[in-house]
Short mmCIF file of C-alpha atoms and ligand atoms in Angstrom, two decimals:
data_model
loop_
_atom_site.label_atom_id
_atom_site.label_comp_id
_atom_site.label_asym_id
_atom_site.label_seq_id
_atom_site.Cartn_x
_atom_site.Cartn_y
_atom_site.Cartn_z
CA UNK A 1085 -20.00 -16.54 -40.08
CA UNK A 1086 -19.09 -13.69 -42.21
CA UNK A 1087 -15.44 -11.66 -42.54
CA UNK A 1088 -15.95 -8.73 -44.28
CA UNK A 1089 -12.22 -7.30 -44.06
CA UNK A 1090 -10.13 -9.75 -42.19
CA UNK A 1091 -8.15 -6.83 -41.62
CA UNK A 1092 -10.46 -5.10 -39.27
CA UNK A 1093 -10.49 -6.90 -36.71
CA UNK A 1094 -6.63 -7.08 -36.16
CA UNK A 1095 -4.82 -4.69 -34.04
CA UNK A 1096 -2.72 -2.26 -36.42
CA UNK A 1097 0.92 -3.25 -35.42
CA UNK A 1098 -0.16 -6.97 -36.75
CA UNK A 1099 0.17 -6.00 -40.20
CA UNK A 1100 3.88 -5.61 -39.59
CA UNK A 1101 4.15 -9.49 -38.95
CA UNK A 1102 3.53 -10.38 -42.84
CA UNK A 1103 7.49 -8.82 -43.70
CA UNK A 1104 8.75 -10.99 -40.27
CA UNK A 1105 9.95 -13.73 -41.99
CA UNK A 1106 13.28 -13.49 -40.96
CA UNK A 1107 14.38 -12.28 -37.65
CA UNK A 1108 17.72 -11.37 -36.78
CA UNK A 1109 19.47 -13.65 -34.52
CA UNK A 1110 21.01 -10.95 -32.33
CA UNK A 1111 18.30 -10.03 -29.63
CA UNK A 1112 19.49 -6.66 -29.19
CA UNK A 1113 19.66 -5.82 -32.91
CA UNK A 1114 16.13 -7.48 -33.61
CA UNK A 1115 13.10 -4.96 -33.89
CA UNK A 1116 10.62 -6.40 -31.28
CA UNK A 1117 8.07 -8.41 -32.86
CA UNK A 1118 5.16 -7.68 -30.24
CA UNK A 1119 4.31 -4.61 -28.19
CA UNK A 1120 6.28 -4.76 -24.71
CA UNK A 1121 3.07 -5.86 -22.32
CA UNK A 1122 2.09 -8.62 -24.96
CA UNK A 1123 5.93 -9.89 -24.80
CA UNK A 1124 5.90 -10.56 -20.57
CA UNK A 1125 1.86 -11.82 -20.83
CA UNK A 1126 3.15 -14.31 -23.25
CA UNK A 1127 6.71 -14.67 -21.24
CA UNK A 1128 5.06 -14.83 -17.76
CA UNK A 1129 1.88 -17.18 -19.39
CA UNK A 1130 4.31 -20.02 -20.49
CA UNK A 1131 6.35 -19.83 -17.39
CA UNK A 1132 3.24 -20.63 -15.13
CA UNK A 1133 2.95 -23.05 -17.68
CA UNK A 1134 6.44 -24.77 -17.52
CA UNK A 1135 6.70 -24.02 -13.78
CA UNK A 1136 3.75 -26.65 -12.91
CA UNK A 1137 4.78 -30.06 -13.71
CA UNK A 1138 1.98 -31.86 -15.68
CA UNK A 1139 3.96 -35.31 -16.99
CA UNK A 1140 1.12 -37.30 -18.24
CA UNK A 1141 -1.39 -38.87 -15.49
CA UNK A 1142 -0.63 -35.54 -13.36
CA UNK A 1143 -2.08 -32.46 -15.61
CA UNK A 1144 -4.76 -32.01 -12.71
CA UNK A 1145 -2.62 -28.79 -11.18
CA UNK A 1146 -1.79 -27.10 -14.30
CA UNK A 1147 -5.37 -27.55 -15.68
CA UNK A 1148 -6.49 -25.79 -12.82
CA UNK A 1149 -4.02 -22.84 -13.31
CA UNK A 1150 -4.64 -22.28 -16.65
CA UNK A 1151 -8.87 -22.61 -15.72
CA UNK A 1152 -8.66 -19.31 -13.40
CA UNK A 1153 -5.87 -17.52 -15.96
CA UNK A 1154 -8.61 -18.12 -18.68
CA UNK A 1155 -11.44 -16.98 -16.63
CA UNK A 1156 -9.48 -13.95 -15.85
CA UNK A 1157 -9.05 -12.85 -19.19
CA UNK A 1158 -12.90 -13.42 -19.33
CA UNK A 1159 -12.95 -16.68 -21.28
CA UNK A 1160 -15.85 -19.48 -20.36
CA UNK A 1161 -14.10 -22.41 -19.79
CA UNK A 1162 -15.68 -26.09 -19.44
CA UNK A 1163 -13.72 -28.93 -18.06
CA UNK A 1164 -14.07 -32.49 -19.29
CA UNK A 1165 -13.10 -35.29 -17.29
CA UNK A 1166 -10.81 -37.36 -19.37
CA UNK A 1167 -10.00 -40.02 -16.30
CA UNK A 1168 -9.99 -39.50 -12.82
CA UNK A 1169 -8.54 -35.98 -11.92
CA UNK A 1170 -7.50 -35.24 -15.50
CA UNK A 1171 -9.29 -32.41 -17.53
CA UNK A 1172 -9.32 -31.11 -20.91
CA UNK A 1173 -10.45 -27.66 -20.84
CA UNK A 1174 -12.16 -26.34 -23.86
CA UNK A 1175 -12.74 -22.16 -23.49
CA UNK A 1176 -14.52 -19.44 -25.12
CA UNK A 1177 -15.57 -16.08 -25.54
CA UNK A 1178 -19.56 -14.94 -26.04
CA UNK A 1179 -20.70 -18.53 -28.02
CA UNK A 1180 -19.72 -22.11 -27.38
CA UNK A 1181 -20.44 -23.68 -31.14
CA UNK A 1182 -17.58 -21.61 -32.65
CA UNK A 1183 -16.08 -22.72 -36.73
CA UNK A 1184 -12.43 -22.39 -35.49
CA UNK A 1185 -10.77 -24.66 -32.40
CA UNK A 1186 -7.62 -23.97 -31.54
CA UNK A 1187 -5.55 -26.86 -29.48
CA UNK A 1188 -2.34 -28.65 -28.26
CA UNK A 1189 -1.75 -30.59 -25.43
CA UNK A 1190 -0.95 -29.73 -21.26
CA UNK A 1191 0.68 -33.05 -20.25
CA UNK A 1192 4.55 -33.69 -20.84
CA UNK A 1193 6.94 -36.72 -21.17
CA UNK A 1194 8.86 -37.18 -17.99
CA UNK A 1195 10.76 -36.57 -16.13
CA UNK A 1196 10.51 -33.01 -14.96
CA UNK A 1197 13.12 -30.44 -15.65
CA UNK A 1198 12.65 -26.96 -13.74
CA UNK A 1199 12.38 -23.52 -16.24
CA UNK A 1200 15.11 -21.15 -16.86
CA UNK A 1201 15.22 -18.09 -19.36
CA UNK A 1202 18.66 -17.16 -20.47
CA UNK A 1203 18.68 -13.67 -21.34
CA UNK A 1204 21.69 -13.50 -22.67
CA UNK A 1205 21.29 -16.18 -24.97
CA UNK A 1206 17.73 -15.19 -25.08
CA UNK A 1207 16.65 -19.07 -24.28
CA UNK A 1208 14.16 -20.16 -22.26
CA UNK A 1209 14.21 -24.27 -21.40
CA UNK A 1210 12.60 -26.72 -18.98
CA UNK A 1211 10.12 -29.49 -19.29
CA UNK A 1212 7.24 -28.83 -21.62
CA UNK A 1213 9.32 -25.38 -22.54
CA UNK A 1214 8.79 -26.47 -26.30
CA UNK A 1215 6.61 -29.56 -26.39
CA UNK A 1216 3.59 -28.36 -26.31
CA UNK A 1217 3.63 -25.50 -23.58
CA UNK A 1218 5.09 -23.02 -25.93
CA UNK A 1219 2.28 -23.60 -28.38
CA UNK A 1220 -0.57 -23.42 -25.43
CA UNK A 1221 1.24 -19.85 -24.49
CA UNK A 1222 1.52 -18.66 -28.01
CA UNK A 1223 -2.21 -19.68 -29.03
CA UNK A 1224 -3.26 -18.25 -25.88
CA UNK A 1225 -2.01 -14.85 -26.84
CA UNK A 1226 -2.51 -15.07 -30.38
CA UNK A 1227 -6.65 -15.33 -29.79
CA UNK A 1228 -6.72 -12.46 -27.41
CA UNK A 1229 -5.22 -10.34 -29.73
CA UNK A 1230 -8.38 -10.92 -32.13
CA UNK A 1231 -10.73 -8.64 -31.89
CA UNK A 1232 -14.74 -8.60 -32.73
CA UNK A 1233 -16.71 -11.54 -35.18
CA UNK A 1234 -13.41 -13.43 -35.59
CA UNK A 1235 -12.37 -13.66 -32.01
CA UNK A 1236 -15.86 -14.60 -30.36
CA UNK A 1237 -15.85 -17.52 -33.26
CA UNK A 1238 -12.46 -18.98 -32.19
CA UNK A 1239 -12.43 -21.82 -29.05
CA UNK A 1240 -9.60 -23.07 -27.46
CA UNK A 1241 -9.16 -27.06 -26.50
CA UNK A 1242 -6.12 -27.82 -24.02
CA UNK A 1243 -6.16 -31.57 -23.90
CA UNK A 1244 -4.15 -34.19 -21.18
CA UNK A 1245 -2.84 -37.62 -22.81
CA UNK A 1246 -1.05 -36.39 -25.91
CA UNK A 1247 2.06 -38.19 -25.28
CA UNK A 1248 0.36 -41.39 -24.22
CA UNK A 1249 -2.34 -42.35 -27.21
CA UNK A 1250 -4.47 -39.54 -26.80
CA UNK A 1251 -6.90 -39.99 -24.89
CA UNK A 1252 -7.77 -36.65 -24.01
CA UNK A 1253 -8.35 -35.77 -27.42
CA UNK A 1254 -10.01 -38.98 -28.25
CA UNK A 1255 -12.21 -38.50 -25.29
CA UNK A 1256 -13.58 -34.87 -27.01
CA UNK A 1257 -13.87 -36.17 -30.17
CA UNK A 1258 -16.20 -38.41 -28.86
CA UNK A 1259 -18.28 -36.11 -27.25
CA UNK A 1260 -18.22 -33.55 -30.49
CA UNK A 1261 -19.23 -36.49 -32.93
CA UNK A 1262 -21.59 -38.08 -30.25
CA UNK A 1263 -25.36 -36.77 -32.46
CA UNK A 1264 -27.32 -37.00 -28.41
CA UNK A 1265 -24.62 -34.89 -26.62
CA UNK A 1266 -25.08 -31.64 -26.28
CA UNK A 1267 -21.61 -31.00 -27.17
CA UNK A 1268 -22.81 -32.10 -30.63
CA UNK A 1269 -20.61 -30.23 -33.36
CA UNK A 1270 -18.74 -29.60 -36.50
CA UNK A 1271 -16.02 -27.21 -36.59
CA UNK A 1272 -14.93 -25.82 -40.01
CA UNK A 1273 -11.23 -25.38 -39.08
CA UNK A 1274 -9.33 -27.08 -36.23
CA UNK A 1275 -5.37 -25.15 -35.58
CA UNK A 1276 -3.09 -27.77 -33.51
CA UNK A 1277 -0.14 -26.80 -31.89
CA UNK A 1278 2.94 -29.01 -31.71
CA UNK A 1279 6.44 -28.28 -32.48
CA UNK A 1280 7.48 -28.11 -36.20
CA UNK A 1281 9.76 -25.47 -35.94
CA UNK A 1282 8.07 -22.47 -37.08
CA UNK A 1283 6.44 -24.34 -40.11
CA UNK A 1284 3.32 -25.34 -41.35
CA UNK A 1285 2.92 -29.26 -41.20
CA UNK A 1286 1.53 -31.13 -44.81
CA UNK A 1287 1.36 -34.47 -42.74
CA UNK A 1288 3.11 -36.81 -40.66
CA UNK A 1289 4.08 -40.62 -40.64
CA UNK A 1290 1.52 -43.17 -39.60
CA UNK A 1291 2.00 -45.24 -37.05
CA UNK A 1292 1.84 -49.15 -36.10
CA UNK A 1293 3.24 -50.45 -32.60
CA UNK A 1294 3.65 -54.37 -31.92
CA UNK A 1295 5.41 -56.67 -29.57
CA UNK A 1296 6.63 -60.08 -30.45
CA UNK A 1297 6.42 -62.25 -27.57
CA UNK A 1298 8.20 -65.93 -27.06
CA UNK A 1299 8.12 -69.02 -24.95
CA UNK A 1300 10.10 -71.79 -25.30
CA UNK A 1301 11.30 -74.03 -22.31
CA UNK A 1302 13.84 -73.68 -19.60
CA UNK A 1303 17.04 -76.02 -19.26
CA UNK A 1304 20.26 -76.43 -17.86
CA UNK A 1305 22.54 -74.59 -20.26
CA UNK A 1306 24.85 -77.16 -20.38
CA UNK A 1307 22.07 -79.72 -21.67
CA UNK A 1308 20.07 -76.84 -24.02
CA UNK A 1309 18.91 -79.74 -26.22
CA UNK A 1310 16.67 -80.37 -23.11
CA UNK A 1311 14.72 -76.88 -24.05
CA UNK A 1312 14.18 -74.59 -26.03
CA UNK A 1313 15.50 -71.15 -26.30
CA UNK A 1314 13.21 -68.14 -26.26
CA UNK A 1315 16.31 -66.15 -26.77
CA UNK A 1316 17.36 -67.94 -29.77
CA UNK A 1317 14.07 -67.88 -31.56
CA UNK A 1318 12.69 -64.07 -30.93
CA UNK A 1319 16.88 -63.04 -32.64
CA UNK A 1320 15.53 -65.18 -35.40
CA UNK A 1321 12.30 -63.38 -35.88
CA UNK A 1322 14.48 -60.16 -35.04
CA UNK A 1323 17.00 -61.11 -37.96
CA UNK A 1324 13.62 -62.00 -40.24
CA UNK A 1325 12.10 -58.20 -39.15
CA UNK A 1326 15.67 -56.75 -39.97
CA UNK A 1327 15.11 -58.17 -43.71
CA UNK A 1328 11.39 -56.74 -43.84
CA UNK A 1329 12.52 -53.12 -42.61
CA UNK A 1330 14.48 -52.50 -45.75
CA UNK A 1331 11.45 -53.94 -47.91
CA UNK A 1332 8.20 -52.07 -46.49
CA UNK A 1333 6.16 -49.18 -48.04
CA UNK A 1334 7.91 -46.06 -49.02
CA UNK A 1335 6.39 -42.86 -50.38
CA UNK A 1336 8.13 -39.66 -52.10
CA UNK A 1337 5.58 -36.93 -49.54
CA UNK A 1338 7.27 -39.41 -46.19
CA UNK A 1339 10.33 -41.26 -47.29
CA UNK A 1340 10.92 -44.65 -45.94
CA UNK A 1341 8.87 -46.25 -43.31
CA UNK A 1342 11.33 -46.95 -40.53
CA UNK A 1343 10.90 -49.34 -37.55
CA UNK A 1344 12.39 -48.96 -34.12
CA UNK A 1345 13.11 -52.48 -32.19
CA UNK A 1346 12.61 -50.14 -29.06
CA UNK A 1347 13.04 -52.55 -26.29
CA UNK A 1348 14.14 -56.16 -26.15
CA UNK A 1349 14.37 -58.41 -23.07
CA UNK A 1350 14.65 -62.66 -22.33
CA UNK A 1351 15.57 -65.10 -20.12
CA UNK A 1352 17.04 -64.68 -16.51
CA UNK A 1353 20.75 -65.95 -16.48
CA UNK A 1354 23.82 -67.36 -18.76
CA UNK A 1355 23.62 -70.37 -17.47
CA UNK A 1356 19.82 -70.88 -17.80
CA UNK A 1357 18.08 -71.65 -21.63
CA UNK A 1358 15.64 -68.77 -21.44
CA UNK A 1359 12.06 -69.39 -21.19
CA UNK A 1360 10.66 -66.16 -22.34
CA UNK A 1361 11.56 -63.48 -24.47
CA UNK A 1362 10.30 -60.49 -26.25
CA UNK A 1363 10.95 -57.77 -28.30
CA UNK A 1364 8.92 -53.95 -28.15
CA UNK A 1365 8.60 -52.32 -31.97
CA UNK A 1366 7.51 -49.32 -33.27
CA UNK A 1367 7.11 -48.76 -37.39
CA UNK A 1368 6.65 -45.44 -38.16
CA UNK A 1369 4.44 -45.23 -41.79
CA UNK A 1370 5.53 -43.66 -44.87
CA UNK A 1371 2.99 -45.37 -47.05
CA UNK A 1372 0.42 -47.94 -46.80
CA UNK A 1373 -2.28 -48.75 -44.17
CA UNK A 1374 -1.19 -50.61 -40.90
CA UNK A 1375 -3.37 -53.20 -42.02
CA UNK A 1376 -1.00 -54.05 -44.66
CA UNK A 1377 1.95 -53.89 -42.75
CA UNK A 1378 0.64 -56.06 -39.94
CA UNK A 1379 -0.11 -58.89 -42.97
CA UNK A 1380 3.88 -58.47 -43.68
CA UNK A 1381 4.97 -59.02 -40.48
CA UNK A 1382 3.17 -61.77 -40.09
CA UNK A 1383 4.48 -63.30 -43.50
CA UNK A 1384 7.98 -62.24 -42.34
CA UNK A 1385 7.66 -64.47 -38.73
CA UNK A 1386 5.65 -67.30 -39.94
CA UNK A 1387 8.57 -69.58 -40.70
CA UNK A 1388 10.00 -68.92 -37.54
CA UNK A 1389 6.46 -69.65 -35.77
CA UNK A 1390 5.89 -72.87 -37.41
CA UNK A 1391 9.35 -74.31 -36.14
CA UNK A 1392 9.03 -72.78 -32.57
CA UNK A 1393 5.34 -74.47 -32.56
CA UNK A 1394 7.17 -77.83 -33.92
CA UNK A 1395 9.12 -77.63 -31.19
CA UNK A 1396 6.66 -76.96 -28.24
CA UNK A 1397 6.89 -73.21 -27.82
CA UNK A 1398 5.00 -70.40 -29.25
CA UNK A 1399 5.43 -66.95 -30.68
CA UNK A 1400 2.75 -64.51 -30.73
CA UNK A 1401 2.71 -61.18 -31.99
CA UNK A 1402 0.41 -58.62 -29.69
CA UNK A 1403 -0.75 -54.76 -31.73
CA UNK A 1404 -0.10 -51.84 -29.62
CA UNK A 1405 -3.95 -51.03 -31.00
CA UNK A 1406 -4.87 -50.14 -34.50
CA UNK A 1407 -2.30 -47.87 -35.50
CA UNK A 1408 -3.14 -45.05 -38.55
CA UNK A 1409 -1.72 -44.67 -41.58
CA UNK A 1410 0.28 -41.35 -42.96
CA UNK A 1411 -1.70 -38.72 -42.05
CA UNK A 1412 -2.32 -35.84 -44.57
CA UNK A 1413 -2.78 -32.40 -42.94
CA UNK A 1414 -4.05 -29.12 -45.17
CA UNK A 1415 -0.91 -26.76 -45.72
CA UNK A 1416 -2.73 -24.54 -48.26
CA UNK A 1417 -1.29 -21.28 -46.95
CA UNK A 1418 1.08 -19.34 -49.20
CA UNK A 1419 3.14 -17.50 -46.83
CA UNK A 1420 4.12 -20.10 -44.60
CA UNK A 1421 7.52 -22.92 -45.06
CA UNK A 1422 6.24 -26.40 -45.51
CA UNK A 1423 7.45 -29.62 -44.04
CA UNK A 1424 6.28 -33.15 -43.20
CA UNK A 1425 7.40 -35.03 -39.89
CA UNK A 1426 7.58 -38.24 -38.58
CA UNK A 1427 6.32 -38.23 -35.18
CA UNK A 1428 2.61 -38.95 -34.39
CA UNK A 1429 0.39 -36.10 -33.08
CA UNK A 1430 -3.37 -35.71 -31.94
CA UNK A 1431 -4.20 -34.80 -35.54
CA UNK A 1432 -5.95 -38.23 -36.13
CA UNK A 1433 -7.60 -38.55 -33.10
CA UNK A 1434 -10.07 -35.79 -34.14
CA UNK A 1435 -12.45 -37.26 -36.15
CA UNK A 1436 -14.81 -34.99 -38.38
CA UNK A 1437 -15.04 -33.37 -41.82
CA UNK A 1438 -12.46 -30.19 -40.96
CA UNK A 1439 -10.06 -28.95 -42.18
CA UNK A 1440 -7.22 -29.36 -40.06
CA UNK A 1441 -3.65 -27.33 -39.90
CA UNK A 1442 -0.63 -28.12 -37.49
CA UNK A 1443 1.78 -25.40 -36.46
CA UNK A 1444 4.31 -24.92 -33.52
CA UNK A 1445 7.29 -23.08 -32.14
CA UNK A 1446 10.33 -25.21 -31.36
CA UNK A 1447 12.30 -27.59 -32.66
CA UNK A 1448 10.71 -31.88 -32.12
CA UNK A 1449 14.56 -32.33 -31.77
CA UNK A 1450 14.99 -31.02 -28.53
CA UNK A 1451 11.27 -31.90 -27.47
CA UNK A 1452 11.57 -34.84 -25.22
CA UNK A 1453 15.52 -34.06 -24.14
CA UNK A 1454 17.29 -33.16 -21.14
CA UNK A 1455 17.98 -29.53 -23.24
CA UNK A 1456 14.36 -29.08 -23.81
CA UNK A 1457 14.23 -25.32 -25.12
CA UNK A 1458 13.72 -22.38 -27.33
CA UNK A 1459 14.86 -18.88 -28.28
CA UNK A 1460 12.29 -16.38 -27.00
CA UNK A 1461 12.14 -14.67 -30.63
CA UNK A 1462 10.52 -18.31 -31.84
CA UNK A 1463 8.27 -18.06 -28.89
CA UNK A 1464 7.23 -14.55 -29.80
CA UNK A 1465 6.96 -15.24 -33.62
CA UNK A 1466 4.54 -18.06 -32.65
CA UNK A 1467 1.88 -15.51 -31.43
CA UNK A 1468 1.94 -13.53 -34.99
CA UNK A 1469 2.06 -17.04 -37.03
CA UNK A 1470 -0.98 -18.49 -34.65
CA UNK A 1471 -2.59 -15.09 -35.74
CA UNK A 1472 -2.07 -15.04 -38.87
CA UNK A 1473 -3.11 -18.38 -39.52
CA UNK A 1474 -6.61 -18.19 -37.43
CA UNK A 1475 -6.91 -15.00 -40.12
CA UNK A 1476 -6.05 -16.35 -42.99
CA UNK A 1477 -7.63 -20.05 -42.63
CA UNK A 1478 -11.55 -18.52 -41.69
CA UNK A 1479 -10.82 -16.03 -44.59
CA UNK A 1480 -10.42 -18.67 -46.72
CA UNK A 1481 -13.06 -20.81 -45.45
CA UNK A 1482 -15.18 -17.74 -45.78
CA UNK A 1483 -14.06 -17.77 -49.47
CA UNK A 1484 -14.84 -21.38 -49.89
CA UNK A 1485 -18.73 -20.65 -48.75
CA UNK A 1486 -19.41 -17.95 -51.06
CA UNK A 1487 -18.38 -19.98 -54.07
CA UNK A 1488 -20.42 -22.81 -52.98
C1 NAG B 1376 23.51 -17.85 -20.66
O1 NAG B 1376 23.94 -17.87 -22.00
C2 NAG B 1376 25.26 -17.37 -22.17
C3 NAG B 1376 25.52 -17.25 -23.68
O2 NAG B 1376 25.28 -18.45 -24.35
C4 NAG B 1376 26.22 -18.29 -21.46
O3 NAG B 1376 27.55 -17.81 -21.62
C5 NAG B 1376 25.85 -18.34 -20.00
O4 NAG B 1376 26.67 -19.28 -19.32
C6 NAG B 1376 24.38 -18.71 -19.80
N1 NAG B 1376 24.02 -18.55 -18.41
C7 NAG B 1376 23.60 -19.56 -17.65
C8 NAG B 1376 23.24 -19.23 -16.26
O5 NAG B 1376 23.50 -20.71 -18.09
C1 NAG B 1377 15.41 -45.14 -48.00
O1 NAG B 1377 16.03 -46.40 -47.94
C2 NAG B 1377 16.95 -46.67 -48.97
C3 NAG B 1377 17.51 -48.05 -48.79
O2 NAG B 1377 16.52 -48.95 -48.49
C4 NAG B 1377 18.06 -45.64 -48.93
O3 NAG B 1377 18.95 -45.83 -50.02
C5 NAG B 1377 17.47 -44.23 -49.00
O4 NAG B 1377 18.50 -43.29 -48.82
C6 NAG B 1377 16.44 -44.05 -47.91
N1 NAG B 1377 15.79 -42.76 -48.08
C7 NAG B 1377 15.70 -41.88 -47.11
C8 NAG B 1377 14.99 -40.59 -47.43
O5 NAG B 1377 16.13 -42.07 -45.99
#
């Protein structure tokens, strides 16, 4: 696909979003950064959005919203069954085989809170407000802004499962790399939406989930020679992992790799030596492969394995699946602020030879909170970034094809 003048096929007032760097935080004072009917599409678009709950496992309802709001701005839009009752939709304008995709996620973390929009403080919060709904409502209004070549090359992907593993996403990236699907295809550049706060993403932590599990054998507590404390041995493997965490992979692009002992439960009673116990862990990667980490834990708990085996018990360790490493995402694009996270995204569960950006309004602090929200200016500002991003990325991929 060819881009003559990137320029052309923009509507003039986008040019003005290249000096909007840095809005002024009083609404009133601010100039408005889009025209007044793009402002309430976009406002009223991510309400319906926010307004339908879709916590993962129940995106059904606000998949079929968005299917007849995208029809009605005369977008094609497929459906792909994901599981039972849960779609991803993937839309388009005159060709399905496009070299941008566009994406972020329709399901939520629960539980539900209902929308609001403060206009006085100019926020607007609820469940999903930020994480990812803003991005679908921003992206949404970003592409039909585009005009001509560039806008019938762009498609959209909304997937379910991004807070669960994925599986939405994994589930097209399946069908896109499958060579006997129709849905066969290679996308040049690939835009995802999550929140980063305005900024352009140069990669994110990787990730590795386990859970240490231990049996011993149950006794009177006042004869615990008789058994053989679960308890006792997982806060031993605990106080071994404690030891490790200050000792694993670091990198100067991620910091430190950090690792969460999320959830931790044993036995039944005081007065009962506890029979079972286990502990729920999350390391978040800064360096290294999970495969390497996964060969220190194991070094870490082996003494402690060996003596619980002496003794009759076990401990096993069970992977939350593979995990993935630090993932590296392209953030060649001058004119935006740069940052790496630590939270995992759908990023790696695209597979292909793209190149791949990630960009969102809203802050991952607030994301999964009770105060879920955003500052309609951030909203707003999202539309020219998504913009100017689909613009400038297929420009430069244009670029890259005429010097190869
Ligand atoms: C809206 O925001 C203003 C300014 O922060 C605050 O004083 C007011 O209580 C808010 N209104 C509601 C209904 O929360
Ligand atoms: C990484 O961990 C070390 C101690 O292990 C600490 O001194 C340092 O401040 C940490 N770095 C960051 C970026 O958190």
């Amino acid at each position: 696909m060819i881009f003559r003048n990137i320029l052309q096929f923009l509507p003039a007032y986008a040019t003005l979003t290249f000096a909007a760097q840095t809005p002024l935080d009083d609404p009133y004072n601010s100039p408005p950064l889009l025209p007044k009917s793009e402002s309430s599409e976009l406002l009223s678009l991510h309400r319906k959005l926010v307004e339908h709950e879709s916590i993962t496992g129940n995106e059904e309802g606000v998949g079929k919203w968005l299917t007849s709001y995208l029809e009605s701005k005369k977008f094609t839009v497929k459906l792909q069954e994901v599981t039972s009752k849960r779609y991803n939709l993937l839309a388009y304008g005159s060709k399905k085989k496009t070299s941008i995709l566009v994406t972020s996620h329709i399901d939520t973390v629960p539980p539900f809170w209902p929308y609001y929009y403060n206009e006085t403080s100019d926020v607007i919060g609820g469940r999903g407000s930020v994480d990812a709904k803003a991005s679908v409502a921003a992206q949404i209004i970003a592409v039909q802004g585009l005009e001509g070549k560039l806008l019938d090359d762009i498609s959209l992907l909304f997937v379910v499962g991004e807070e669960t593993g994925g599986d939405g996403m994994k589930h097209f990236s399946s069908l896109i790399n499958d060579p006997d699907s129709p849905s066969a295809h290679t996308y040049d550049v690939v835009i995802f939406g999550e929140p980063t706060e305005g900024k352009l993403v140069c990669g994110h932590k990787g990730m590795l989930g386990f859970t240490v599990k231990v049996k011993g054998k149950a006794a009177h507590s006042g004869y615990p020679w008789l058994g053989v404390s679960a308890n006792d041995v997982l806060v031993e493997a605990l106080g071994r992992l404690l030891v490790l965490r200050d000792n694993l992979p670091w990198s100067e692009k991620y910091g430190n790799t950090t690792m969460n002992i999320g959830k931790v439960q044993g036995g039944v009673a005081a007065n009962v030596v506890a029979e079972t116990a286990e502990a729920r862990i999350a390391v978040r990667l800064a360096a290294a492969t999970p495969k390497i980490v996964q060969g220190m834990v194991l070094d870490a708990l082996e003494d402690v394995k060996s003596s619980v085996e002496k003794l009759g018990g076990t401990l096993e360790i069970e992977w939350s699946g593979e995990g993935y490493p630090p993932i590296d995402i392209d953030c060649d694009i001058e004119s935006f602020e740069k940052l790496t996270v630590n939270y995992g995204t759908d990023v790696p569960n695209l597979k292909g030879d793209h190149k791949r950006y990630l960009y969102g309004p809203g802050s991952i602090f607030v994301a999964h909170s009770d105060h879920e929200a955003l500052k309609k200016k951030d909203l707003e500002q999202a539309v020219l970034d998504f913009r100017r991003l689909i613009v400038e990325t297929s420009e430069m991929h244009h670029q890259e094809h005429l010097e190869m």
